[in-house]
Coordinates of C-alpha atoms in Angstrom, one line a residue:
Chain A
M1 CA 33.8 85.9 -10.4
L2 CA 30.1 85.6 -9.9
A3 CA 30.4 81.9 -9.3
L4 CA 33.2 82.4 -6.8
R5 CA 31.1 85.1 -5.0
R6 CA 28.1 82.7 -4.8
I7 CA 30.3 80.0 -3.3
L8 CA 31.8 82.3 -0.8
T9 CA 28.3 83.6 0.2
F10 CA 27.1 80.1 0.7
T11 CA 30.2 79.0 2.5
H12 CA 29.7 81.9 4.9
F13 CA 26.0 81.0 5.3
T14 CA 26.8 77.3 6.0
F15 CA 29.6 78.2 8.4
T16 CA 27.3 80.6 10.3
E17 CA 24.6 78.0 10.6
Y18 CA 27.2 75.4 11.8
V19 CA 28.3 77.8 14.5
R20 CA 24.8 79.0 15.5
S21 CA 23.4 75.5 15.7
G22 CA 26.1 74.7 18.3
R23 CA 27.6 71.8 16.3
I24 CA 31.0 73.4 16.5
I25 CA 31.0 72.9 20.2
I26 CA 31.8 69.3 19.6
E27 CA 34.9 70.2 17.7
I28 CA 36.0 72.8 20.3
V29 CA 35.5 70.3 23.2
A30 CA 37.3 67.5 21.2
T31 CA 40.2 70.0 20.5
M32 CA 40.4 71.0 24.2
L33 CA 40.3 67.4 25.3
F34 CA 43.0 66.5 22.9
W35 CA 45.2 69.3 24.1
A36 CA 44.6 68.5 27.7
L37 CA 45.4 64.8 27.3
F38 CA 48.3 64.9 24.9
L39 CA 49.9 68.4 24.9
R40 CA 49.3 69.9 28.4
Q41 CA 51.3 67.3 30.4
Y42 CA 54.8 68.2 29.3
P43 CA 56.4 70.6 26.8
V44 CA 56.5 69.2 23.3
D45 CA 58.8 70.0 20.5
L46 CA 57.5 70.7 17.0
S47 CA 58.1 67.1 15.7
Q48 CA 56.0 65.7 18.5
F49 CA 53.5 68.5 18.1
F50 CA 53.0 67.8 14.4
S51 CA 52.9 64.0 14.7
L52 CA 50.2 64.2 17.4
T53 CA 48.1 67.0 15.8
G54 CA 48.6 65.3 12.4
I55 CA 46.6 62.3 13.7
F56 CA 44.1 64.4 15.6
T57 CA 43.3 66.7 12.7
L58 CA 42.7 63.7 10.4
L59 CA 40.2 62.2 12.9
L60 CA 38.6 65.6 13.3
T61 CA 38.4 65.9 9.5
L62 CA 36.5 62.6 9.4
Y63 CA 33.9 63.9 11.9
T64 CA 33.5 67.4 10.6
T65 CA 33.3 66.5 7.0
S66 CA 30.6 63.8 7.7
S67 CA 28.7 66.3 9.9
L68 CA 28.8 69.0 7.1
L69 CA 27.8 66.5 4.4
S70 CA 24.8 65.4 6.6
L71 CA 23.8 69.1 6.7
G72 CA 24.0 69.1 2.9
E73 CA 21.6 66.2 2.7
R74 CA 18.7 68.1 4.3
P75 CA 15.6 69.2 2.2
Q76 CA 16.6 72.8 3.0
G77 CA 19.1 72.2 0.1
Y78 CA 16.4 72.1 -2.5
T79 CA 15.8 75.9 -2.6
I80 CA 19.6 76.5 -2.6
V81 CA 20.7 74.1 -5.2
T82 CA 18.1 75.3 -7.7
R83 CA 19.6 78.8 -7.6
P84 CA 22.5 80.0 -9.7
L85 CA 24.8 78.6 -7.1
G86 CA 24.1 75.2 -8.6
R87 CA 25.3 71.7 -7.6
H88 CA 29.0 72.5 -7.8
G89 CA 28.8 75.5 -5.6
Y90 CA 26.6 73.7 -3.2
L91 CA 29.0 70.8 -2.7
L92 CA 32.2 72.9 -2.7
S93 CA 30.7 75.2 -0.1
H94 CA 30.2 72.3 2.3
Y95 CA 33.7 71.1 1.6
F96 CA 35.2 74.5 2.3
V97 CA 33.3 74.9 5.6
A98 CA 34.7 71.5 6.7
L99 CA 38.2 72.7 5.9
L100 CA 37.6 76.0 7.6
V101 CA 36.4 74.4 10.8
V102 CA 39.4 71.9 11.0
I103 CA 41.9 74.7 10.2
M104 CA 40.4 76.8 12.9
M105 CA 40.8 74.0 15.4
F106 CA 44.4 73.4 14.3
V107 CA 45.1 77.1 14.9
L108 CA 43.4 76.9 18.3
I109 CA 45.6 73.9 19.3
T110 CA 48.7 75.6 18.1
F111 CA 47.9 78.9 19.9
I112 CA 47.0 77.2 23.2
T113 CA 50.1 74.9 23.1
V114 CA 52.4 77.8 22.4
L115 CA 50.9 80.0 25.1
Y116 CA 50.8 77.2 27.7
D117 CA 54.4 76.1 26.9
Q118 CA 55.7 79.7 27.2
L119 CA 53.7 80.6 30.3
V120 CA 53.8 77.4 32.3
F121 CA 56.8 75.3 31.2
K122 CA 58.9 78.4 30.2
A123 CA 60.1 76.2 27.4
G124 CA 63.6 76.9 26.1
Y125 CA 62.6 76.5 22.5
T126 CA 59.9 78.4 20.7
F127 CA 57.5 77.6 18.0
G128 CA 58.9 79.8 15.2
L129 CA 56.3 81.0 12.8
G130 CA 58.3 79.7 9.8
E131 CA 58.7 76.2 11.2
V132 CA 55.0 76.1 12.2
L133 CA 54.0 77.0 8.7
K134 CA 56.4 74.5 7.2
G135 CA 54.7 71.7 9.3
A136 CA 51.2 73.1 8.9
L137 CA 51.3 73.2 5.1
P138 CA 51.6 69.4 4.5
L139 CA 49.4 68.7 7.5
L140 CA 46.6 70.9 6.3
L141 CA 47.0 69.6 2.7
N142 CA 46.4 66.1 4.2
V143 CA 43.3 67.5 5.8
A144 CA 42.1 68.8 2.5
L145 CA 42.9 65.5 0.8
L146 CA 41.1 63.4 3.4
S147 CA 38.1 65.7 3.3
S148 CA 37.9 65.5 -0.5
L149 CA 37.9 61.7 -0.2
M150 CA 35.1 61.9 2.3
V151 CA 33.1 64.1 -0.1
L152 CA 33.7 61.7 -2.9
L153 CA 32.5 58.8 -0.7
S154 CA 29.4 60.5 0.5
S155 CA 25.9 59.3 -0.4
L156 CA 25.2 62.6 -2.1
V157 CA 28.0 62.0 -4.6
L158 CA 28.4 58.3 -5.3
T159 CA 26.0 55.4 -5.5
N160 CA 26.4 52.6 -2.9
I161 CA 28.1 50.3 -5.4
L162 CA 30.7 52.9 -6.5
R163 CA 31.4 53.7 -2.8
L164 CA 32.0 50.1 -2.1
V165 CA 34.4 49.9 -5.1
V166 CA 36.4 52.9 -3.9
L167 CA 36.5 51.4 -0.3
A168 CA 37.7 48.1 -1.7
I169 CA 40.5 49.9 -3.6
L170 CA 41.4 51.6 -0.4
A171 CA 41.3 48.4 1.6
I172 CA 43.6 46.7 -0.9
A173 CA 46.0 49.7 -0.9
L174 CA 46.1 50.1 2.9
Y175 CA 46.2 46.5 4.1
S176 CA 48.9 45.3 1.9
Q177 CA 50.7 43.4 4.7
A178 CA 47.8 41.1 5.2
W179 CA 47.9 39.8 1.7
H180 CA 51.3 38.2 2.2
L181 CA 49.6 35.5 4.1
S182 CA 47.1 34.9 1.4
P183 CA 47.5 32.3 -1.4
I184 CA 46.1 34.9 -3.8
F185 CA 48.8 37.4 -2.9
P186 CA 50.6 37.0 -6.3
T187 CA 47.3 38.0 -8.0
I188 CA 46.6 40.9 -5.7
Q189 CA 50.1 42.3 -5.5
P190 CA 50.0 44.2 -8.9
L191 CA 46.7 45.7 -7.8
Q192 CA 48.1 46.6 -4.5
S193 CA 51.1 48.3 -6.2
L194 CA 48.8 50.2 -8.5
F195 CA 46.3 51.3 -5.8
S196 CA 48.8 52.3 -3.2
W197 CA 50.6 54.9 -5.2
P198 CA 47.9 57.5 -4.8
L199 CA 48.4 57.1 -1.0
Y200 CA 52.0 58.1 -1.2
P201 CA 51.4 61.9 -1.1
A202 CA 49.3 61.5 2.0
I203 CA 51.8 59.3 3.9
A204 CA 54.8 61.4 2.7
G205 CA 52.9 64.6 3.7
F206 CA 52.4 63.3 7.2
K207 CA 56.1 62.5 7.4
L208 CA 57.0 65.9 6.0
A209 CA 54.9 67.7 8.6
T210 CA 56.9 66.1 11.4
T211 CA 60.3 66.6 9.8
R212 CA 59.7 69.9 8.0
E213 CA 62.6 69.1 5.7
F214 CA 61.7 70.4 2.3
V215 CA 64.8 69.0 0.5
G216 CA 65.1 67.1 -2.7
G217 CA 61.9 65.4 -3.9
A218 CA 60.2 66.4 -0.6
R219 CA 59.6 69.9 -2.0
Y220 CA 57.1 68.4 -4.5
I221 CA 55.1 66.5 -1.9
P222 CA 52.7 69.4 -1.2
L223 CA 52.2 69.7 -5.0
A224 CA 51.3 66.0 -5.2
Q225 CA 48.9 66.4 -2.2
L226 CA 47.3 69.3 -3.9
A227 CA 47.0 67.5 -7.2
L228 CA 45.4 64.5 -5.6
T229 CA 43.0 66.7 -3.7
V230 CA 42.0 68.5 -6.9
L231 CA 41.6 65.2 -8.6
L232 CA 39.3 63.8 -5.9
I233 CA 37.2 66.9 -5.6
S234 CA 36.9 67.1 -9.4
L235 CA 35.7 63.5 -9.5
A236 CA 33.2 64.3 -6.7
L237 CA 31.9 67.3 -8.6
S238 CA 31.6 65.4 -11.8
S239 CA 29.7 62.6 -10.2
F240 CA 27.4 64.9 -8.2
K241 CA 26.5 66.7 -11.4
R242 CA 25.1 63.5 -12.7
R243 CA 23.3 62.3 -9.6
D244 CA 19.6 62.5 -8.7
I245 CA 19.3 64.9 -5.8
I246 CA 17.0 63.2 -3.2
L247 CA 17.3 64.9 0.1
R248 CA 16.2 63.4 3.4
N249 CA 13.1 64.6 5.1
Q250 CA 14.4 64.9 8.7
Chain B
M15 CA 18.3 87.4 -22.5
R16 CA 21.8 86.4 -21.6
H17 CA 22.2 83.6 -24.1
V18 CA 21.3 84.2 -27.8
R19 CA 22.1 81.5 -30.3
Q20 CA 22.5 82.0 -34.1
P21 CA 19.9 80.1 -36.1
M22 CA 21.3 76.7 -37.2
Y23 CA 21.3 77.4 -41.0
K24 CA 23.7 80.3 -40.5
R25 CA 26.2 78.0 -38.8
T26 CA 25.9 75.3 -41.5
K27 CA 26.5 77.9 -44.3
R28 CA 29.8 78.9 -42.7
F29 CA 31.1 75.3 -42.8
R30 CA 33.9 75.0 -45.4
L31 CA 36.6 72.4 -46.1
T32 CA 39.4 74.8 -45.4
P33 CA 42.3 74.8 -42.9
Y34 CA 39.8 76.2 -40.5
S35 CA 37.6 73.2 -40.9
A36 CA 38.5 71.9 -37.5
C37 CA 37.2 75.0 -35.9
S38 CA 34.1 74.9 -38.0
I39 CA 33.5 71.3 -37.0
I40 CA 33.9 72.0 -33.4
S41 CA 31.6 75.0 -33.7
F42 CA 29.0 72.8 -35.5
I43 CA 29.2 70.0 -33.0
S44 CA 29.0 72.4 -30.0
F45 CA 25.9 73.9 -31.4
N46 CA 22.9 72.1 -30.1
P47 CA 19.9 72.7 -32.3
L48 CA 17.6 71.8 -29.4
Q49 CA 19.1 74.5 -27.3
G50 CA 16.7 77.4 -27.2
D51 CA 17.2 81.0 -28.2
G52 CA 15.6 82.2 -25.0
M53 CA 12.9 83.9 -26.9
S54 CA 10.4 81.0 -26.9
N55 CA 6.9 81.7 -26.1
L56 CA 6.9 78.7 -23.7
A57 CA 7.9 78.9 -20.1
V58 CA 7.9 75.2 -19.7
S59 CA 8.1 72.6 -22.4
V60 CA 8.3 68.9 -21.4
S61 CA 8.5 66.3 -24.1
N62 CA 8.3 62.6 -23.8
L63 CA 9.7 62.6 -20.3
Y64 CA 10.5 59.3 -18.6
K65 CA 11.8 58.7 -15.1
A66 CA 12.2 55.5 -13.1
Y67 CA 13.4 54.8 -9.6
G68 CA 15.1 51.4 -10.1
S69 CA 12.4 49.2 -11.4
L70 CA 9.5 51.5 -10.6
Q71 CA 8.6 53.6 -13.6
V72 CA 7.2 56.9 -12.2
L73 CA 7.0 59.1 -15.3
R74 CA 5.9 57.5 -18.5
G75 CA 6.2 59.9 -21.4
V76 CA 5.0 63.2 -19.9
N77 CA 4.3 65.9 -22.5
L78 CA 3.1 69.4 -21.5
E79 CA 3.6 73.0 -22.4
V80 CA 3.1 76.1 -20.3
A81 CA 3.0 79.5 -22.1
R82 CA 4.8 82.5 -20.6
G83 CA 2.5 84.4 -18.3
D84 CA 0.1 81.5 -17.8
V85 CA -0.9 79.9 -14.5
F86 CA -0.7 76.1 -15.0
G87 CA -2.2 73.8 -12.4
L88 CA -0.9 70.3 -12.2
L89 CA -3.3 67.9 -10.5
G90 CA -3.1 64.3 -9.8
P91 CA -3.7 61.6 -7.1
N92 CA -1.1 61.1 -4.4
G93 CA 1.9 59.2 -5.7
A94 CA 1.1 60.1 -9.3
G95 CA 4.6 61.5 -9.8
K96 CA 3.8 65.2 -9.5
T97 CA 6.8 66.0 -7.3
T98 CA 9.0 63.7 -9.4
L99 CA 7.9 65.7 -12.4
I100 CA 8.6 69.0 -10.7
H101 CA 12.1 67.9 -9.5
T102 CA 12.9 66.6 -13.0
I103 CA 11.8 70.0 -14.5
L104 CA 14.0 71.7 -12.0
G105 CA 17.0 69.5 -12.8
L106 CA 17.2 67.9 -9.3
L107 CA 16.4 64.6 -10.9
K108 CA 17.9 63.4 -14.2
P109 CA 15.4 62.1 -16.7
D110 CA 15.9 58.7 -18.2
D111 CA 14.6 60.0 -21.5
G112 CA 12.9 63.0 -22.9
T113 CA 13.6 66.7 -22.8
V114 CA 12.7 69.6 -20.5
R115 CA 13.0 73.2 -21.8
L116 CA 12.6 76.1 -19.5
L117 CA 12.2 79.6 -20.9
G118 CA 13.3 78.3 -24.3
S119 CA 16.4 76.4 -23.2
E120 CA 17.4 72.9 -22.3
N121 CA 20.3 74.3 -20.3
R122 CA 18.8 75.1 -16.9
D123 CA 22.0 76.8 -15.7
I124 CA 21.3 79.7 -18.2
H125 CA 17.9 80.5 -16.7
S126 CA 18.3 79.4 -13.1
A127 CA 18.2 83.0 -12.0
Q128 CA 14.8 83.3 -13.7
I129 CA 13.2 80.4 -11.8
G130 CA 11.8 80.4 -8.3
Y131 CA 10.8 77.3 -6.5
L132 CA 8.6 76.7 -3.5
P133 CA 9.1 73.1 -2.2
E134 CA 6.2 71.0 -0.9
R135 CA 7.6 70.8 2.7
P136 CA 8.6 74.1 4.2
R137 CA 12.0 73.4 5.6
Y138 CA 14.4 76.4 5.9
H139 CA 17.5 77.2 7.8
G140 CA 16.0 77.7 11.3
Q141 CA 19.1 79.4 12.8
F142 CA 18.6 82.5 10.7
T143 CA 16.1 85.3 11.0
G144 CA 13.7 85.7 8.1
R145 CA 15.6 88.8 7.0
E146 CA 19.0 87.1 7.2
Y147 CA 17.9 84.1 5.3
L148 CA 16.3 86.1 2.5
S149 CA 19.4 88.3 2.3
S150 CA 21.6 85.3 2.0
V151 CA 19.5 83.5 -0.7
G152 CA 19.2 86.8 -2.5
R153 CA 23.0 87.0 -2.7
L154 CA 23.0 83.5 -4.2
S155 CA 20.7 84.9 -6.9
D156 CA 23.2 87.6 -7.6
L157 CA 21.4 90.4 -5.8
S158 CA 23.5 92.8 -3.8
G159 CA 23.6 96.2 -2.1
K160 CA 20.6 98.5 -2.1
Q161 CA 18.8 96.3 -4.6
L162 CA 19.0 93.3 -2.3
H163 CA 18.0 95.3 0.7
D164 CA 15.0 96.8 -1.1
R165 CA 13.9 93.4 -2.5
V166 CA 14.1 91.8 0.9
D167 CA 11.9 94.5 2.4
A168 CA 9.5 94.3 -0.5
V169 CA 9.0 90.5 -0.3
L170 CA 8.7 90.6 3.5
D171 CA 5.9 93.1 3.0
L172 CA 4.3 91.1 0.2
V173 CA 4.1 87.9 2.3
G174 CA 3.2 89.7 5.5
L175 CA 6.3 88.8 7.4
A176 CA 7.7 92.3 8.0
Q177 CA 6.8 92.2 11.7
A178 CA 8.5 88.8 12.2
A179 CA 11.4 89.5 9.9
D180 CA 14.0 89.7 12.8
R181 CA 12.8 86.5 14.5
R182 CA 14.6 83.2 14.0
I183 CA 12.9 81.0 11.3
G184 CA 13.0 78.2 13.8
T185 CA 10.3 79.9 15.8
Y186 CA 7.9 80.4 12.9
S187 CA 4.6 78.6 12.5
K188 CA 3.9 76.4 9.5
G189 CA 2.0 79.2 7.8
M190 CA 4.8 81.6 8.3
L191 CA 7.3 79.0 6.9
Q192 CA 5.1 78.8 3.8
R193 CA 5.4 82.6 3.5
V194 CA 9.1 82.4 3.9
G195 CA 9.0 79.9 1.0
I196 CA 7.1 82.2 -1.2
A197 CA 9.3 85.1 -0.2
Q198 CA 12.5 83.2 -1.2
A199 CA 10.9 82.0 -4.4
V200 CA 10.0 85.5 -5.6
L201 CA 12.9 87.4 -4.1
H202 CA 14.9 87.6 -7.3
E203 CA 11.7 88.3 -9.4
P204 CA 11.8 85.1 -11.4
E205 CA 9.9 84.8 -14.6
L206 CA 8.8 81.3 -13.8
L207 CA 7.6 80.2 -10.4
I208 CA 7.3 76.5 -9.6
V209 CA 5.1 76.0 -6.6
D210 CA 4.6 72.5 -5.1
E211 CA 1.6 72.1 -2.8
P212 CA 1.5 75.7 -1.4
A213 CA -1.4 75.0 0.9
S214 CA 0.1 71.8 2.4
G215 CA -0.5 71.6 6.1
L216 CA -2.1 75.1 6.3
D217 CA -5.4 75.7 8.2
P218 CA -8.3 77.1 6.1
G219 CA -7.4 80.7 6.9
G220 CA -3.8 80.0 5.9
Q221 CA -5.0 78.3 2.7
R222 CA -7.1 81.4 1.8
E223 CA -4.2 83.7 2.4
M224 CA -1.8 81.6 0.4
A225 CA -4.3 81.6 -2.5
A226 CA -4.6 85.4 -2.3
L227 CA -0.8 85.6 -2.3
L228 CA -0.5 83.4 -5.4
R229 CA -3.2 85.4 -7.1
T230 CA -1.2 88.6 -6.5
L231 CA 1.9 86.9 -8.0
S232 CA 0.0 85.8 -11.1
Q233 CA -1.4 89.3 -11.5
A234 CA 2.2 90.6 -11.3
G235 CA 3.0 88.6 -14.4
H236 CA 4.9 85.6 -13.1
T237 CA 4.4 82.3 -15.0
L238 CA 3.1 80.0 -12.3
F239 CA 3.5 76.2 -12.4
L240 CA 1.3 75.2 -9.6
C241 CA 1.0 71.7 -8.2
T242 CA -1.9 71.4 -5.7
H243 CA -4.8 69.4 -4.4
Q244 CA -6.8 72.5 -3.7
L245 CA -9.3 72.5 -6.6
T246 CA -10.8 75.8 -5.4
D247 CA -7.4 77.4 -5.8
V248 CA -6.9 75.9 -9.2
A249 CA -10.3 77.2 -10.3
R250 CA -9.5 80.7 -9.1
L251 CA -5.9 80.9 -10.2
C252 CA -5.2 78.7 -13.2
D253 CA -5.5 79.3 -16.9
Q254 CA -4.5 75.7 -17.9
I255 CA -4.8 72.4 -16.1
G256 CA -3.2 69.1 -16.6
V257 CA -4.0 65.9 -14.7
L258 CA -1.1 63.6 -14.1
V259 CA -2.1 60.0 -13.6
G260 CA -0.1 56.8 -13.8
G261 CA 3.0 58.8 -14.9
H262 CA 1.6 60.7 -17.8
I263 CA -0.6 63.7 -18.4
A264 CA -4.0 62.0 -18.8
Q265 CA -5.9 65.2 -19.8
T266 CA -5.3 68.9 -20.2
T267 CA -7.8 71.7 -20.5
S268 CA -8.2 75.4 -19.9
M269 CA -10.3 76.9 -17.2
A270 CA -12.1 79.0 -19.9
E271 CA -13.2 75.7 -21.4
L272 CA -14.4 74.3 -18.1
R273 CA -16.3 77.5 -17.3
K274 CA -18.4 77.0 -20.3
Y275 CA -19.9 74.0 -18.6
G276 CA -22.1 74.2 -15.5
Q277 CA -22.1 71.8 -12.6
S278 CA -22.6 68.1 -13.1
V279 CA -25.8 66.5 -11.9
T280 CA -26.2 63.1 -10.4
V281 CA -29.6 61.3 -10.7
N282 CA -29.9 58.6 -8.0
V283 CA -32.1 55.7 -8.9
D284 CA -33.1 52.4 -7.4
D285 CA -31.7 50.0 -9.9
L286 CA -30.8 51.0 -13.4
P287 CA -31.8 48.3 -16.0
F288 CA -29.2 47.5 -18.6
D289 CA -31.4 48.6 -21.5
T290 CA -32.2 51.9 -20.0
A291 CA -28.5 52.5 -19.3
N292 CA -27.8 51.8 -23.0
K293 CA -30.5 54.3 -24.1
L294 CA -29.1 56.9 -21.7
Q295 CA -25.6 56.4 -22.9
A296 CA -26.9 57.0 -26.4
L297 CA -27.9 60.5 -25.4
G298 CA -24.3 61.6 -25.5
P299 CA -20.9 61.1 -23.9
Q300 CA -21.9 63.5 -21.1
V301 CA -23.9 60.7 -19.6
R302 CA -22.2 58.1 -17.4
C303 CA -24.3 55.3 -16.0
E304 CA -23.7 53.2 -12.9
R305 CA -26.1 50.8 -11.2
T306 CA -27.7 53.3 -8.9
A307 CA -26.7 56.6 -10.4
V308 CA -26.6 58.5 -13.7
T309 CA -24.1 61.4 -13.8
L310 CA -24.4 64.2 -16.3
F311 CA -21.3 66.1 -17.0
P312 CA -21.4 68.7 -18.4
T313 CA -25.1 69.0 -17.8
S314 CA -27.7 71.2 -19.5
G315 CA -31.4 71.6 -19.0
Q316 CA -32.3 69.7 -22.1
L317 CA -30.1 66.8 -21.3
L318 CA -31.4 66.5 -17.8
Q319 CA -35.0 66.6 -19.1
A320 CA -34.2 63.9 -21.7
V321 CA -32.6 61.7 -19.0
L322 CA -35.4 62.1 -16.6
R323 CA -38.0 61.4 -19.3
Q324 CA -36.2 58.2 -20.3
L325 CA -36.0 57.0 -16.7
L326 CA -39.7 57.7 -16.1
D327 CA -40.7 56.1 -19.5
D328 CA -38.8 53.0 -18.5
G329 CA -40.4 52.9 -15.1
V330 CA -37.2 53.5 -13.1
A331 CA -37.8 55.0 -9.7
V332 CA -35.9 58.2 -9.3
Q333 CA -34.7 58.8 -5.7
S334 CA -33.1 62.2 -6.0
V335 CA -31.6 64.7 -8.4
M336 CA -28.5 66.3 -7.0
P337 CA -26.1 68.9 -8.3
E338 CA -22.7 67.3 -7.7
A339 CA -19.2 68.5 -8.0
D340 CA -18.3 71.5 -10.1
A341 CA -16.9 71.1 -13.6
L342 CA -13.3 71.1 -12.4
E343 CA -13.8 68.4 -9.9
Q344 CA -15.7 66.3 -12.3
F345 CA -13.1 66.9 -15.0
Y346 CA -10.4 65.7 -12.6
L347 CA -12.3 62.7 -11.4
N348 CA -13.1 61.7 -15.0
A349 CA -9.5 62.1 -16.0
V350 CA -8.3 59.9 -13.2
N351 CA -11.0 57.2 -13.7
D352 CA -10.5 57.2 -17.5
A353 CA -6.8 56.8 -17.1
K354 CA -7.4 53.9 -14.7
S355 CA -9.9 52.2 -16.9
N356 CA -7.5 52.6 -19.9
G357 CA -5.0 50.5 -18.1
S358 CA -2.7 53.1 -16.6
Q359 CA -0.8 51.9 -13.5
P360 CA -2.8 52.6 -10.4
P361 CA -1.3 55.5 -8.5
A362 CA 0.9 54.6 -5.5
T363 CA -0.6 55.2 -2.1
P364 CA 1.0 58.0 0.0
D365 CA 2.4 55.3 2.3
A366 CA 3.9 53.6 -0.7
S367 CA 5.5 56.9 -1.8
E368 CA 7.0 57.4 1.7
E369 CA 8.3 53.8 1.7
L370 CA 9.7 54.4 -1.8
L371 CA 11.5 57.5 -0.7
E372 CA 13.0 55.8 2.3
T373 CA 14.1 52.9 0.1
L374 CA 15.7 55.3 -2.3
I375 CA 17.6 57.1 0.4
E376 CA 18.7 53.7 1.9
D377 CA 19.9 52.6 -1.6
R378 CA 21.9 55.6 -2.3

């Protein structure tokens, strides 16, 4: 309980600093721009809404997590990480703040879209809370998954060589179509099959957010997303525990 | 103490080849005989510590011990590895070899609430007021409620920041930032306080105030591990001194020992003949000869008379007799020079250290 309280304290502290420093304005402006460009022009149904916000929230996750991790690399961290909060609490707090910011922006987009659609377009359909939650669950689990991958790939956590190895694995898994043209495809194919399976929960989660049809095996997709997220963040914590902490003098 | 271990022999006596053997084996394996009982008389114990950044060996077998309640001064040239040693002691850096025991335990997590740290460069979260920042870091050290509120007020008073407590840290001067550093380090009343260059970048007035603050803390019973270039502070504050050169502790001594000696004296001469130098060296290890100077450390009236007599007898023209640095400074310089002449790696220049740090960050 003490450990959890420390993590929550530092999460609150980091979030407050993020807001007060004005960095969050970038997320707010990006969110408003996204809404104005893609969701304001015409009334959208839930499938369109989740397919558009699914991509936007992932891009926002990339930015926000990098921004938070760069805050974690400042020498201000020395006096924090040497306290009972420790290395795990330090890294997890930054991860949680990244999630919190992206979730807040998602809630903001949803709220504005619903309000605008009702007031301006007088849309015949409504964003029912149940349906929104059904779409939001896999979407936000994808956000958590991507953010945990970003944490794992940060310079705080992995050495350059290991980061390159993870990125190479991702490249093989993601760019499978390109290998068909290559003479070494038969050699790469087993690797591609092996490396691409961890991506399945993310891709299926994105699809589930747009369809919101939790039937058959789809009911277990959020569990797979969660399991993969826990795995990635555990790897990050395990690696961070063994790393030398050398923070930048900015 | 939160963590008390049974002595090892009691564990081994319990071991039997019974159906419960597996449990006993696990218990035996999980017991680390090096793990302390928390009752050690040593606040810091570093044994055979090695640390390298890539191919650059920074720490080369550091050994040192600091007793509880003592004030230990770590001296050394720029780039000698002082901050690396401190960061390794704090667990920020992982040693390549050797052990670090803090307050009797190798497991720093056990005692992290008992350790306060003031980093060399005062960088704190500028978006918060002094009071907000201290309240937050206090909560991270498990303080809460009235106890937290009282401690924050107490340390703000202690470091003289009560008036500026509700101003944003980003508006503080460098001296005030150092005070925030001290405040956050002592907020949770740690037993061991590790202070890296507390006077770094402060004006003479600020340095004097910082020294007074550290003196107050040492009088309050904190064990102080102090890394500084300010020899006057070391002389006033420290009980024990260690000089880190070329990645290892070249010499240690106590201030009580140094205070027995007076100042050193340098006799400047025109040109010291080789024979005379040999005769002077024979007077004792306190005499160090160079071509145009003879240094006596530690000096005494008899020794000085003997040296002057020998010089005059040999017809060497004496230019001047000057009291030089105090015993501490001479001790430090001798330790550094001896380490160099004994083949220790020359210390890196400050520029080299900065370049090294940049390279390390780039390589991460």
